[in-house]
Short mmCIF file of C-alpha atoms and ligand atoms in Angstrom, two decimals:
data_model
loop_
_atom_site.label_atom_id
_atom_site.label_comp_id
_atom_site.label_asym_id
_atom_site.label_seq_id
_atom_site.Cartn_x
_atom_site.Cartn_y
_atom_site.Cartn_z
CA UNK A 1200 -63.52 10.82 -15.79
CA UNK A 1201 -62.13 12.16 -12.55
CA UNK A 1202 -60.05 8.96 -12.41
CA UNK A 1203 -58.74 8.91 -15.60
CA UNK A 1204 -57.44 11.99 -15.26
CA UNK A 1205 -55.99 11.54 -12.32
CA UNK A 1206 -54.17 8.77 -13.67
CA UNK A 1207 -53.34 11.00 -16.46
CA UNK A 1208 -51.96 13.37 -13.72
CA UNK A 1209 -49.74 10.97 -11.76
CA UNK A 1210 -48.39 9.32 -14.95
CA UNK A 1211 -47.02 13.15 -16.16
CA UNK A 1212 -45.65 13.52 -13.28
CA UNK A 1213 -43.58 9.89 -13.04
CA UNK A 1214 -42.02 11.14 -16.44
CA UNK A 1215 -41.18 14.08 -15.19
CA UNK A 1216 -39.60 12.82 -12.04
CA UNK A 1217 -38.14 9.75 -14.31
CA UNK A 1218 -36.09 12.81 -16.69
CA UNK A 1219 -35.24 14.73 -13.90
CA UNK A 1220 -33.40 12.17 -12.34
CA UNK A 1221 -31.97 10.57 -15.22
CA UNK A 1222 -30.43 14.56 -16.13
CA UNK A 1223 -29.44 14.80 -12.67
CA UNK A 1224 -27.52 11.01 -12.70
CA UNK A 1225 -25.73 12.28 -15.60
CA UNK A 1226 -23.32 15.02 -15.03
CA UNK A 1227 -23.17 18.04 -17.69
CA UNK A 1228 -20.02 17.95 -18.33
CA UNK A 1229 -19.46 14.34 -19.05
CA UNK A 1230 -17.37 13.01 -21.86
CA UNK A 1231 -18.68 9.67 -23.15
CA UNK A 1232 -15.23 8.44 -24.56
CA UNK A 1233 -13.39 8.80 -21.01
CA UNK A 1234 -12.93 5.57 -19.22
CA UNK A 1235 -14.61 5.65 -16.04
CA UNK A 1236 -12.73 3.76 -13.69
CA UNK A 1237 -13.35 3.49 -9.76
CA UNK A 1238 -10.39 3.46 -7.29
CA UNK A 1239 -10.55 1.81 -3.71
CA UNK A 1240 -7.48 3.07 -2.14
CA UNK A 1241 -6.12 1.93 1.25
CA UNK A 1242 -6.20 5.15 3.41
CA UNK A 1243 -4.11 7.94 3.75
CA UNK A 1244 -1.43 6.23 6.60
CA UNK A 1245 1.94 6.77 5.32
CA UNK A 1246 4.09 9.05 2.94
CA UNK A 1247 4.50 6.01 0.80
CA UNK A 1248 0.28 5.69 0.11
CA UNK A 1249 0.30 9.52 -0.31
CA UNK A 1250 3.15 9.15 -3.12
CA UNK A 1251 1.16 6.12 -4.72
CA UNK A 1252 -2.18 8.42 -4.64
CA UNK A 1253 -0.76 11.07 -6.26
CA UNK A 1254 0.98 9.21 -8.92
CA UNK A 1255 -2.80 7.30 -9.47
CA UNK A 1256 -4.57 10.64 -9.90
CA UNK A 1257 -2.35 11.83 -12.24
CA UNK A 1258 -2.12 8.92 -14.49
CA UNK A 1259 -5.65 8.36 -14.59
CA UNK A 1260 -6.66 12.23 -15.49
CA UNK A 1261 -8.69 13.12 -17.89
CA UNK A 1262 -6.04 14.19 -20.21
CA UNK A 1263 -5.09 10.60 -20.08
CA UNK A 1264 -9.02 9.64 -21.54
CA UNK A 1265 -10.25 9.21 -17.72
CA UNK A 1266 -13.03 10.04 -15.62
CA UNK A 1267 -11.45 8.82 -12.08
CA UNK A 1268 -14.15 8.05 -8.86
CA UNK A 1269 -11.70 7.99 -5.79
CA UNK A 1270 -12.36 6.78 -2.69
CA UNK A 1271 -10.10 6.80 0.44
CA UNK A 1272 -10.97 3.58 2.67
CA UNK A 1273 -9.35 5.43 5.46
CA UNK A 1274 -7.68 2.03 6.22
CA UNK A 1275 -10.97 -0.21 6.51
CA UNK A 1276 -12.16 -2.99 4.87
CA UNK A 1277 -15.82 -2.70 5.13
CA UNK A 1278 -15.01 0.73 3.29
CA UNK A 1279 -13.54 -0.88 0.19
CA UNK A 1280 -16.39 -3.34 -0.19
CA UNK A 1281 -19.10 -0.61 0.00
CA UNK A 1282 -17.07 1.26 -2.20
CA UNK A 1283 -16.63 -1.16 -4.72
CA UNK A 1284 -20.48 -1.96 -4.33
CA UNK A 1285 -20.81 1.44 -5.16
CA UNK A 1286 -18.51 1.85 -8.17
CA UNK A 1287 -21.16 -1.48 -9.60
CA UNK A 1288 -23.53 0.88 -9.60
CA UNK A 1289 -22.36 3.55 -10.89
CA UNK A 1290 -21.31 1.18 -14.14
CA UNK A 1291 -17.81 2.29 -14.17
CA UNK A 1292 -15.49 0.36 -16.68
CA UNK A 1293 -12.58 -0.72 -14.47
CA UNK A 1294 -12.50 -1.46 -10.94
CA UNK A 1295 -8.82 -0.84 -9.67
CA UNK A 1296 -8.46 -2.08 -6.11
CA UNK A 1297 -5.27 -1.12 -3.65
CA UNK A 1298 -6.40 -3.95 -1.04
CA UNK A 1299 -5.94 -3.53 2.97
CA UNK A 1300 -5.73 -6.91 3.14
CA UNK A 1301 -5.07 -10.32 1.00
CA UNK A 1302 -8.35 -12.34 2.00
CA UNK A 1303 -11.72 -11.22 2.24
CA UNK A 1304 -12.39 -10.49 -1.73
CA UNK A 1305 -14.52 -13.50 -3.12
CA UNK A 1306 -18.14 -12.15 -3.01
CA UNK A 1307 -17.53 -8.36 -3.85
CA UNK A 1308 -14.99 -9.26 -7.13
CA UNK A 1309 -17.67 -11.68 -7.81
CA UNK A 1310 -19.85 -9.39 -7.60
CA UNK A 1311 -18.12 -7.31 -10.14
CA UNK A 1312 -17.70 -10.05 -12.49
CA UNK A 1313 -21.33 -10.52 -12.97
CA UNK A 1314 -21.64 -6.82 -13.72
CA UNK A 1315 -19.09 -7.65 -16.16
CA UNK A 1316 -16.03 -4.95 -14.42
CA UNK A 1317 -13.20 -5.96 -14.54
CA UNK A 1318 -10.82 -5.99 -11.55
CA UNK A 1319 -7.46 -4.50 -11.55
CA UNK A 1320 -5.58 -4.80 -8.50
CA UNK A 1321 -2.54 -2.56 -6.84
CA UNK A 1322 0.33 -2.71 -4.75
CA UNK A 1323 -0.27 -5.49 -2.08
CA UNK A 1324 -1.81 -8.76 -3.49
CA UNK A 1325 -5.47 -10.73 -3.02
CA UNK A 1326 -5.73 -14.03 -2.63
CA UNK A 1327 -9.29 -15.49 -3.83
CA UNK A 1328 -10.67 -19.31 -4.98
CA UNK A 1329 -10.77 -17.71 -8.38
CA UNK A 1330 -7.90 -16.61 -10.17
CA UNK A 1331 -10.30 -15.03 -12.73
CA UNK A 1332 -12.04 -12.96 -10.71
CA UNK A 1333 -9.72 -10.00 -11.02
CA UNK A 1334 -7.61 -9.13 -14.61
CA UNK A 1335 -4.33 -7.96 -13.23
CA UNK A 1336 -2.21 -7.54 -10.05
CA UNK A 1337 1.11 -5.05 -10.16
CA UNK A 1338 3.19 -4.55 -7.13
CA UNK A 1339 6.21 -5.37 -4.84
CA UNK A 1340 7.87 -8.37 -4.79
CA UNK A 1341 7.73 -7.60 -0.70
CA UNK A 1342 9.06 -11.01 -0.19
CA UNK A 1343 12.15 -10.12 -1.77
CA UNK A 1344 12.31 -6.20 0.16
CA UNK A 1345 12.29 -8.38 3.11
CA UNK A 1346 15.80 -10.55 1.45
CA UNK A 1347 17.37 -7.11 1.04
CA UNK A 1348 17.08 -5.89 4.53
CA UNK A 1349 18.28 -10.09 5.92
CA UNK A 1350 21.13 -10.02 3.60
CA UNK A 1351 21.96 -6.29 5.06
CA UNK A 1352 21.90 -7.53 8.28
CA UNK A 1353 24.21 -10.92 7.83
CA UNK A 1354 26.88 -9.08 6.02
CA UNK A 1355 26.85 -6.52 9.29
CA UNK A 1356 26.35 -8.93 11.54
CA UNK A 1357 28.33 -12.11 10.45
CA UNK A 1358 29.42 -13.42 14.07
CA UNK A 1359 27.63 -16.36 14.24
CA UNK A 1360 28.38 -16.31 18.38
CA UNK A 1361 27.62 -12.71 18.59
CA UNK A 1362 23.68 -12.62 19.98
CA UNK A 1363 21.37 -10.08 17.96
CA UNK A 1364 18.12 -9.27 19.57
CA UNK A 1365 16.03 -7.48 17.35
CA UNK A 1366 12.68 -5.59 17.69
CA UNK A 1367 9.96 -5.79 15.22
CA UNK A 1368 7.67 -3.46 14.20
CA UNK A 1369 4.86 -4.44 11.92
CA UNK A 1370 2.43 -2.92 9.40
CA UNK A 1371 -1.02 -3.67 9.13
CA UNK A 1372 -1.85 -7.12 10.02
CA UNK A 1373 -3.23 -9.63 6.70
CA UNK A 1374 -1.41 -7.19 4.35
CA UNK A 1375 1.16 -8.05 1.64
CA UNK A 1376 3.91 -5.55 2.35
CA UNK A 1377 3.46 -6.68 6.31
CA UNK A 1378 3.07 -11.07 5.49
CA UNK A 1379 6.43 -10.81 3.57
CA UNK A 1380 8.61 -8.28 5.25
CA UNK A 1381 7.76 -10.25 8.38
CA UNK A 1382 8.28 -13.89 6.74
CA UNK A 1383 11.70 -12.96 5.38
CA UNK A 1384 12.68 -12.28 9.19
CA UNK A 1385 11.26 -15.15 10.34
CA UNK A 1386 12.32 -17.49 8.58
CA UNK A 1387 16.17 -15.75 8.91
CA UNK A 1388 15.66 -15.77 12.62
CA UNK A 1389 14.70 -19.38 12.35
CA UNK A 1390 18.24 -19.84 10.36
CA UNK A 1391 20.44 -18.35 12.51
CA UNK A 1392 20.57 -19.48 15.83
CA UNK A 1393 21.93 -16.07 17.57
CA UNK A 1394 19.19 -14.36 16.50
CA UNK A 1395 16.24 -13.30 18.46
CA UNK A 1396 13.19 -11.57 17.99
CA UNK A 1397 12.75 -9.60 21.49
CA UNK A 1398 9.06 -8.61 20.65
CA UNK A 1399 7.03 -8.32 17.70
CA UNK A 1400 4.59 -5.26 17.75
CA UNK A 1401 2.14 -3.58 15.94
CA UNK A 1402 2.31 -0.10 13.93
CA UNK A 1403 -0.35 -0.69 11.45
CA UNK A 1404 2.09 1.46 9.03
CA UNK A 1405 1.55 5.05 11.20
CA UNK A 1406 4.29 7.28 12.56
CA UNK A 1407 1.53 7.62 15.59
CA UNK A 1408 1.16 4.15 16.19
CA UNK A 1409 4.73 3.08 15.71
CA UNK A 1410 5.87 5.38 17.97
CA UNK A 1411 3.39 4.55 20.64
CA UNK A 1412 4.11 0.91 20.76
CA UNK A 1413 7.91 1.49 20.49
CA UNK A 1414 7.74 4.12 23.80
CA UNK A 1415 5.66 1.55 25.53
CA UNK A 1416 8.26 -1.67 24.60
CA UNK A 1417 11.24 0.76 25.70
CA UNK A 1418 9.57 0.86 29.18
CA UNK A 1419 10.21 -2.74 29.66
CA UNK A 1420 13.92 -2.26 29.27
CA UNK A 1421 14.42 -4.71 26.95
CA UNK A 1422 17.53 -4.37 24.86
CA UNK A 1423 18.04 -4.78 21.27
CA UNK A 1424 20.42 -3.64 18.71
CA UNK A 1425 18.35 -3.99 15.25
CA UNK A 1426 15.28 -2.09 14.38
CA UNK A 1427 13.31 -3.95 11.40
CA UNK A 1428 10.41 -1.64 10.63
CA UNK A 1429 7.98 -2.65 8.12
CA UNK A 1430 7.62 0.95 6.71
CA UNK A 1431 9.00 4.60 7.12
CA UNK A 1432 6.43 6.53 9.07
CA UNK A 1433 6.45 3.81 11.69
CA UNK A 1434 10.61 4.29 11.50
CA UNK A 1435 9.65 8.04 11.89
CA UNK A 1436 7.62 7.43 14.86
CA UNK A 1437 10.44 4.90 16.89
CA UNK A 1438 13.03 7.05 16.03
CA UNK A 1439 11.24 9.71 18.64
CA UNK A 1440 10.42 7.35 21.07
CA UNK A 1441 14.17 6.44 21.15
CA UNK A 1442 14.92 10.04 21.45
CA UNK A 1443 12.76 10.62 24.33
CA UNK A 1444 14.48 7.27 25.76
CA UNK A 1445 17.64 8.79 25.24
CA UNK A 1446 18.67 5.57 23.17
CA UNK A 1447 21.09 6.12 20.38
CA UNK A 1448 20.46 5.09 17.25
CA UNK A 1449 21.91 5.21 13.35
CA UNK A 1450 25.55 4.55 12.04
CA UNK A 1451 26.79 4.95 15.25
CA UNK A 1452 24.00 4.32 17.24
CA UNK A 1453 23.47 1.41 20.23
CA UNK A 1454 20.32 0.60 17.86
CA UNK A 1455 21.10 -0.25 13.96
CA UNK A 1456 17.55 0.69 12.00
CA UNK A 1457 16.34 -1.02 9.09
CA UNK A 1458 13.19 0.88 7.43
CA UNK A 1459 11.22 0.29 4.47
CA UNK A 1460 9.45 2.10 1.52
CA UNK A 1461 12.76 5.05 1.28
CA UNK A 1462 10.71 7.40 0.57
CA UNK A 1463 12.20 10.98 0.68
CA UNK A 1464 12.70 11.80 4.41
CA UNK A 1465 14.10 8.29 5.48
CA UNK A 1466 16.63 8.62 2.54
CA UNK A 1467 17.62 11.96 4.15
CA UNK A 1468 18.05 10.43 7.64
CA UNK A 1469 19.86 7.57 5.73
CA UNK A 1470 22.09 10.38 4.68
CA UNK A 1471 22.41 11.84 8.21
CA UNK A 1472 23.45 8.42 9.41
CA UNK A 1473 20.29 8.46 11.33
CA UNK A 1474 18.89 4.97 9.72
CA UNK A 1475 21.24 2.40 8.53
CA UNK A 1476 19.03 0.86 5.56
CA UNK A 1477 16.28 1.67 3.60
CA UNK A 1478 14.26 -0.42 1.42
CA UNK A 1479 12.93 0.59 -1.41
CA UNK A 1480 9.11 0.30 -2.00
CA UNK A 1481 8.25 1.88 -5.15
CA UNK A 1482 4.89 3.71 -5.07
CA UNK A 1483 4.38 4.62 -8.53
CA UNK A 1484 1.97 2.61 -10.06
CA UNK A 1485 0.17 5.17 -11.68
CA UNK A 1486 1.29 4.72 -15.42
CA UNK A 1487 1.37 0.94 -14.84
CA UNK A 1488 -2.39 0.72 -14.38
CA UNK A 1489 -2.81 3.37 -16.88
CA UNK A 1490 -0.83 0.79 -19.55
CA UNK A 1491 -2.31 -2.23 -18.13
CA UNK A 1492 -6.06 -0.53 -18.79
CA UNK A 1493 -5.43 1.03 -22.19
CA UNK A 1494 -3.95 -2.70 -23.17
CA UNK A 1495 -7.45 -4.43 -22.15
CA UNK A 1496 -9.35 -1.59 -23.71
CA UNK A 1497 -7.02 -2.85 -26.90
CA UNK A 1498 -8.05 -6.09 -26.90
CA UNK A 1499 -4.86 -7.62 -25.33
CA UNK A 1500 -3.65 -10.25 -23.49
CA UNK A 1501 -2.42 -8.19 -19.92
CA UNK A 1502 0.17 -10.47 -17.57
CA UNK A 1503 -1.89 -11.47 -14.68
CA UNK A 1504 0.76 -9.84 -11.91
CA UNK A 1505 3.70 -7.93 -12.53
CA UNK A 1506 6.39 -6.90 -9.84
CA UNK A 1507 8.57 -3.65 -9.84
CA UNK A 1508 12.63 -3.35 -9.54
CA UNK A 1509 14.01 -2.27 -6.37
CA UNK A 1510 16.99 -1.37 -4.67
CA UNK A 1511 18.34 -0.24 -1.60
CA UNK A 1512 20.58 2.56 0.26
CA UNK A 1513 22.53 2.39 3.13
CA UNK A 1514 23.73 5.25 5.25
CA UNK A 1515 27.43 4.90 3.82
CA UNK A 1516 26.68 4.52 0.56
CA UNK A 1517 24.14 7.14 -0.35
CA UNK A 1518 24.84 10.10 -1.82
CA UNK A 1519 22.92 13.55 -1.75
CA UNK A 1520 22.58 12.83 -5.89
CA UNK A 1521 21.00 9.46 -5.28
CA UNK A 1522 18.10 11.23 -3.35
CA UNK A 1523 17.52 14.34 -5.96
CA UNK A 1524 17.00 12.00 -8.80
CA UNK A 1525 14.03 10.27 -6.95
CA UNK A 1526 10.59 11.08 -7.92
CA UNK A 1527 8.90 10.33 -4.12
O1 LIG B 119 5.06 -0.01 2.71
C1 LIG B 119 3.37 1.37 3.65
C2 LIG B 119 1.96 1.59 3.25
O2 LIG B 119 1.39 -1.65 0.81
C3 LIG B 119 3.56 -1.18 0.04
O3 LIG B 119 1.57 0.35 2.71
C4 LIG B 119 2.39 -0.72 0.82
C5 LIG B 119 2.70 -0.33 2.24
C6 LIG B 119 3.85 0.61 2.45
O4 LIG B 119 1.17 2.11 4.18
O5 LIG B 119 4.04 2.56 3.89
#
């Protein structure tokens, strides 16, 4: 008898337990027509991923019919993959991915597939056996960002006899925006035989970084007349370390600087004269991966990758108009 109703005893109290958690999983407030989706983002390392954030967020509100779980990677890898492990869990409906890298995706989207999630993927691009693995990619064509800024520098520089030593700086290693800004160079520099890249270093996308690297280069008295920076807060952090060199830069500058993304504070030093071309990189995704979700929750067929117009602005062409109409 004692044992019985023991048993009786530590069965009650498993149910208990068991509806206790199972209230506490589900929060009060939760709406069971939103659309849970779970966003990986890259980190928080340049003006550019803080636009593309905030234009995320407030696409996939809950006015918009979402419930959004974000999580900042904080520019790691290993955090994206426990993160999406963790969306899995959680059951969420879409998995929307802003990658650090291109390879390195196989087992964690496949991992998603078999919970049946599908996989929408942002700004740079992922490159896996299996096409099928994620839904959608939308993004940069950073391959052609990187023609802009070449055919920049051959109309300024057309003297074929004329050398041009240029310094590189370069964004995160493996990742879209960085593979293509840096191949269009290359393969420029490889065209044009008075072209030289002095040294090739890397600002993994940070003001902090870029300008460490950049003061530590300028120590070796190297010179160079073109800047090609792979994004503006690594522009932001050279342009000091010239400063502090006491090397001029800009429109009439020793140094002629070529920066990417043109997000609001580059296009003001564009204006100043203070950097010579800006790229644009456009960080609003936001309503695009709103539109491509609500078109799979229809039913449709979504293009599997989609790239964004862009333009860009050079310091004698832009106009104090040109930067007031721009939303980042
Ligand atoms: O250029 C840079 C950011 O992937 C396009 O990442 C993005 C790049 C952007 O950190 O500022």
């Amino acid at each position: 008898m004692r044992k019985i109703l023991c048993l009786l005893l530590i069965c009650t109290t498993l149910l208990l337990a068991g509806c206790a958690l199972s209230s506490a999983s589900r929060d009060k407030d939760f709406d069971d027509s939103l659309i849970v989706v779970g966003f990986s983002q890259v980190g928080s390392e340049s003006d550019w991923r803080l636009a593309n954030t905030a234009s995320m967020v407030s696409a996939l509100s809950e006015q918009n019919g979402y419930r959004l779980l974000f999580d900042n990677a904080r520019q790691k890898q290993e955090n994206q993959y426990l993160a999406i492990r963790n969306f899995i869990q959680q059951d969420v409906n879409y998995i929307v991915l802003a990658p650090i890298s291109e390879t390195g995706w196989d087992s964690v989207f496949r991992e998603a597939k078999a919970a049946g999630i599908p996989v929408i993927v942002v700004d740079r691009q992922v490159s896996v056996e299996d096409e099928s693995l994620y839904q959608s990619w939308v993004g940069s064509d950073f391959y052609r960002e990187g023609q802009m800024a070449i055919t920049w520098m051959e109309e300024s520089f057309p003297d074929p006899d004329a050398p041009l030593r240029i310094l590189h700086l370069q964004g995160t290693e493996g990742a879209t925006a960085q593979l293509m800004r840096s191949r269009a160079l290359e393969e420029a520099v490889a065209r044009h035989e008075n072209w030289t890249v002095e040294a090739a270093l890397k600002g993994e996308f940070t003001e902090a970084k870029g300008y460490e690297v950049v003061r530590d280069f300028l120590k070796t008295g190297t010179p160079f007349s073109v800047l090609y920076s792979e994004n503006d807060n690594m522009t932001f952090g050279a342009m000091r370390a010239l400063d502090e060199a006491g090397i001029s830069y800009g429109r009439d500058g020793e140094v002629k600087i070529i920066s990417f993304d043109a997000v609001h504070k580059a296009l003001e030093y564009c204006l100043e004269g203070r950097i010579n071309l800006c790229v644009e990189c456009n960080p609003l995704h936001g309503p695009r991966v709103d539109r491509l979700i609500k078109s799979c929750e229809a039913g449709e067929e979504v293009p599997k990758s989609s790239y964004v117009e862009e333009i860009c602005f050079t310091c004698d062409t832009i106009t104090p108009q040109m930067i007031g109409e721009r939303e980042y």
